[in-house]
Amino acid sequence: MKMGEIADPVQLKEEGNKHFQAGEIDKAIECYTKAIKFSKDKKALAVIYRNRSACFLKKENYNNAVSDATKAIDVDAADIKALYRRCQALEKLGKLDMAFKDVQRCATLEPKNKTFLETLRRLGAEIQQKLKTTFSTDSRVQNMFDILFADESDKEKQEKAANNLIVLAREDAGAERIFQNNGVPLLMQLIDTGKPDMILAAIRTLSGMCTGHRARVRNSLKKILKVCGQVPDLPDQLPLTENTQLIASVLLNKVYDDLRCDPERDNFRDVCLKKILKVCGQVPDLPDQLPLTENTQLIASVLLNKVYDDLRCDPERDNFRDVCDEYIKSKFDPNDMDKNIHAINTLSGLLQGPFDVGNVLAGRQGVMEMMVALCGSEREVDQLVAVEALIHASTKTSKASFFISNGVTLLKDMYKKTKNEKIKIRALVGLCKLGSAGGDDYSMRQFAEGSTEKLAKQCRKWLCNPTLDVRTRKWAVEGLAYLTNDADVKDDFVDDEAAMRAMFELTQSKDKTILYAVACTLVNCTNSYDKKEIIPEMVQLAKFSKQHVPEQHPKIYEVVRPLVSLLNTERDGLENFEALLGLTNLAALNDKLRVKILKEKALPEIENYMFEEHDQIRQAATECMCNLVCCKEVQDRYLEDGNDKLKLLILLCGEDDAQLQRAAAGALAMLTAAQKKLAVKITKVTGQWLEIIQRLCIHDNPEIQHRGLVTVFNMLDADEQLAKKLIECELLEILTFVAKLEDNPKKQDAINAARACLSRALDSGFIKPFSN
């Protein structure tokens, strides 16, 4: 506190009152603020807040006036002065309903106060008028447009008004009121404002109004078409949001739906179809072309596909195909290469849209030959169009054989010789697509072993190069989307962390057409695609009739991941059991498969199923573990302290189920052979260890007996004290009995193991040699 500063809240309040009466409002606020700082009494503090609220009312700072009055009311709910001051402030803020509640409480406390009664009557009348105005649709519509056209209107209010207008337009009554209240011209004015958000709101409102109403459609169509035709990258265009033209296209589709029963429908459709085909055929590098963005032609292809899918009967589809066929034929001209390029580019657009139509037209005489011939042209624009057409035309594997025999060499030459990066990357994708034409059918690999890996490596290199533009890197993902059908490519790509990260970063770009290629790549890498069921009888029949039979890639470890995914408590017991059997068989084949199983994090799940109460599942899990214990990673888990893994294995050896005993004893024998510390650890995890080991050594099953005796040998070899303990117990008699058995092919492994144990004990000096 500064020297001379007053610290008495009562005195400060009195000073504030004097300043207020003198009209010195700022000084009064200062005194009240200091008094609040030093006051400790709640009631006195409430009075100060109430007084400062009066000051804020004078200053027209209504928010602070409401805040201070509320603080006073919190202390005393019947503080009539604070209630009325808050009422006054709320009224100024336009919150009439809240102000009405406050003055209503004041009138209840002082029923004869004329000021309160007059305020109560006035606010009640204003609220009724406001409600009447608010619920008047015409007034709502006009109010929304007033807010939207106001230059200085609050942005949040404008967004709310735009959304309300859109919602209103979706209702028949609301749409009619907008239309009758000069709505269409006003919406046209919104489009002409040049504000992207306003244009989008206007298009959405028109969409709601025009649904099922032909008269409104005809009044709106020209403006909608104007919006559809805007090219944002060109000068003097309407500013649009990213979604405006898409919404306009959806609205045009609704127009088409509304004309289904109109005699002009067919003509409307054919005219629109030819216009779309014209857009698809544009080649930006040629003169006198329509101005386009990078995505315009792809959007046109999507629109063609949408129109074709919506056709209801074969005659309509035949007409669609005939119009496209006629259009492409009309562009072929042996004396004008530019027209030929336009025809092939149109076909390319169809192949990206309604593929069945494009595929039929691609099979027309002379079309494929023209595409191949363009690849050999010296003009880069011819090569660019031809390569993209080849890429799109080879989507179906039934057509791939033609391109393999005619186009691969040209694509390779273009890839090696051209300096144009656009053509180079497209030629590579063409090779990628042709190289993966057989899908995962190993017998239909189109290129030599290792070629697809080289193509994929180049794609990954481009993908990870940040100096390349997004569109070029997108083509690299397109290539990987095809090549990841190959198991080798798939493994290399998944292991390439930089490439994976680059692909995911690419999805954040504005070009959302990248997402499909990324999704396809992920589907391939995760084996998430559907596969046709192969019936053995049909395979034999196909071989007999010399038909092609698909062959799977020899790298069978691809099945590990889907099998591991079945080790889930949400799966049923049969799925768990079958998955464990499959993994057991795979783990028995080689180290690479065992490592693959561990890499897929299957080990914890397998360990959990060893505790399962279901006998068959527990047995399958133990058998799988038996095949995995030769891996160092698994051995290390058994060496860790603080778990019951080794104890469980020993106890499973003591179960009555022979198959379970066999698997557990095998795992124990291999573990103790690989890690001597585990041989010693056996004696510490359970007091039943010796009894269980002895039972194994005298088991009727020769395999189980052999595994028990091998475990004993490992224990004798691991530690001298442990070896002495084993020889001094009944185990020596068991070993002697088995070792003295006559040689028997069925039990020879067990007999040899017992003799090896005695030999080891003899070498250690724990027993003396037998006398003759």
Tab-separated table of C-alpha atoms in Angstrom, residues 122 141 158 186 217 345 366 405 466 555 660 667 716 765:
chain	number	residue	atom	x	y	z
A	122	ARG	CA	-43.605	-2.191	-20.604
A	141	VAL	CA	-36.817	-14.141	-43.851
A	158	GLN	CA	-24.274	-13.601	-40.501
A	186	LEU	CA	-32.071	-11.632	-53.119
A	217	VAL	CA	-35.638	-24.360	-60.771
A	345	ASN	CA	-8.574	-37.783	-73.620
A	366	GLY	CA	-8.557	-48.470	-84.164
A	405	SER	CA	2.375	-56.986	-75.763
A	466	PRO	CA	10.016	-32.876	-50.692
A	555	LYS	CA	6.032	-66.106	-49.139
A	660	LEU	CA	-0.588	-81.112	-23.572
A	667	ALA	CA	9.167	-76.559	-24.594
A	716	LEU	CA	22.606	-82.204	-14.721
A	765	GLY	CA	31.944	-88.246	-10.031
